[in-house]
Structures are given as C-alpha cells and as structure tokens.
CSV table of C-alpha atoms in Angstrom, one decimal:
chain,number,residue,atom,x,y,z
A,1,UNK,CA,-5.0,-63.6,-5.2
A,2,UNK,CA,-7.8,-62.6,-7.5
A,3,UNK,CA,-8.6,-60.2,-10.3
A,4,UNK,CA,-11.5,-58.1,-11.3
A,5,UNK,CA,-12.1,-57.8,-15.0
A,6,UNK,CA,-13.6,-54.3,-14.9
A,7,UNK,CA,-11.6,-51.1,-14.6
A,8,UNK,CA,-9.1,-52.4,-12.1
A,9,UNK,CA,-7.2,-55.4,-11.0
A,10,UNK,CA,-6.2,-55.9,-7.4
A,11,UNK,CA,-2.8,-57.6,-7.0
A,12,UNK,CA,-2.6,-57.9,-3.2
A,13,UNK,CA,-5.4,-59.0,-1.0
A,14,UNK,CA,-6.5,-56.1,1.2
A,15,UNK,CA,-9.2,-55.8,3.8
A,16,UNK,CA,-12.6,-55.0,2.4
A,17,UNK,CA,-15.1,-53.1,4.6
A,18,UNK,CA,-18.6,-52.8,3.0
A,19,UNK,CA,-17.1,-53.9,-0.3
A,20,UNK,CA,-14.4,-51.2,-0.4
A,21,UNK,CA,-10.6,-51.8,0.0
A,22,UNK,CA,-9.0,-50.6,3.2
A,23,UNK,CA,-5.3,-50.9,4.2
A,24,UNK,CA,-2.3,-51.4,2.0
A,25,UNK,CA,-2.5,-52.7,-1.5
A,26,UNK,CA,-1.6,-52.4,-5.2
A,27,UNK,CA,-4.0,-51.5,-7.9
A,28,UNK,CA,-3.4,-51.5,-11.7
A,29,UNK,CA,-5.8,-49.4,-13.7
A,30,UNK,CA,-7.1,-50.3,-17.1
A,31,UNK,CA,-5.2,-47.3,-18.5
A,32,UNK,CA,-1.9,-48.8,-17.4
A,33,UNK,CA,-1.4,-46.6,-14.4
A,34,UNK,CA,-0.4,-48.4,-11.1
A,35,UNK,CA,-0.9,-47.3,-7.5
A,36,UNK,CA,0.8,-48.9,-4.5
A,37,UNK,CA,0.0,-47.7,-1.0
A,38,UNK,CA,-2.8,-47.0,1.5
A,39,UNK,CA,-6.5,-47.2,0.8
A,40,UNK,CA,-9.4,-46.0,2.9
A,41,UNK,CA,-13.0,-46.7,1.9
A,42,UNK,CA,-11.9,-47.6,-1.7
A,43,UNK,CA,-9.9,-44.4,-2.3
A,44,UNK,CA,-6.2,-43.7,-2.4
A,45,UNK,CA,-5.7,-42.3,1.1
A,46,UNK,CA,-2.5,-41.9,3.2
A,47,UNK,CA,0.9,-42.6,1.6
A,48,UNK,CA,1.4,-44.1,-1.8
A,49,UNK,CA,3.1,-44.2,-5.2
A,50,UNK,CA,1.3,-43.7,-8.5
A,51,UNK,CA,3.2,-44.7,-11.6
A,52,UNK,CA,2.0,-43.1,-14.8
A,53,UNK,CA,2.0,-44.8,-18.1
A,54,UNK,CA,4.7,-42.4,-19.4
A,55,UNK,CA,7.1,-43.8,-16.8
A,56,UNK,CA,6.9,-40.8,-14.4
A,57,UNK,CA,5.6,-41.3,-10.8
A,58,UNK,CA,4.2,-39.4,-7.9
A,59,UNK,CA,5.4,-40.5,-4.4
A,60,UNK,CA,3.6,-38.8,-1.5
A,61,UNK,CA,0.4,-38.1,0.3
A,62,UNK,CA,-3.2,-38.8,-0.8
A,63,UNK,CA,-6.5,-37.7,0.6
A,64,UNK,CA,-9.8,-39.2,-0.6
A,65,UNK,CA,-8.3,-40.2,-3.9
A,66,UNK,CA,-6.4,-37.0,-4.7
A,67,UNK,CA,-2.8,-36.0,-4.3
A,68,UNK,CA,-2.5,-34.1,-1.0
A,69,UNK,CA,0.2,-32.7,1.2
A,70,UNK,CA,3.8,-33.4,0.6
A,71,UNK,CA,4.8,-35.4,-2.4
A,72,UNK,CA,7.4,-35.6,-5.2
A,73,UNK,CA,7.1,-36.2,-8.9
A,74,UNK,CA,9.8,-38.1,-10.6
A,75,UNK,CA,10.0,-38.0,-14.4
A,76,UNK,CA,11.2,-40.9,-16.5
A,77,UNK,CA,14.4,-39.0,-17.5
A,78,UNK,CA,15.3,-38.7,-13.8
A,79,UNK,CA,14.5,-35.0,-13.5
C-alpha cells in the first residue's frame, strides 16, 4: 500500500502501464470524492461507483473518465 500526496491517494495497488493505473482500484480525491471501479490508462473506464462529498453516489458505466451508458444516481436521502 502507498499514497501519493498530490491530488489523489491510491488505496489498492493496481497495475500501472506507462505510469497510469489500469485494472480495478480505489481512488480518493483531494476534494473528498471517492471512486471504486475499473481504470484504463489512468481514467475511470468500465464499471464503477463514484461517491460524492454530499453522500450521493453514481453507480454505472464510465468511458475515458466520464459517466457513460447505463448508470444510477442514489441520493443521500435514499431517493
């Protein structure tokens, strides 16, 4: 396990190809947001869950770092 004291902190060890994370992992952003899921070339790519600082979360598809395809947003109040 290791951490990077810049914008992000990697919690799980994931495979790095040319210095970019690939595979499954968890990343916590300096803003407090958290992403757990698939990475490709350092971007959120595939299936994953992003938890926002307000307690809501997006669970679904990602493509090159952006929400893509089917996904659901769950708000803190359960709606």
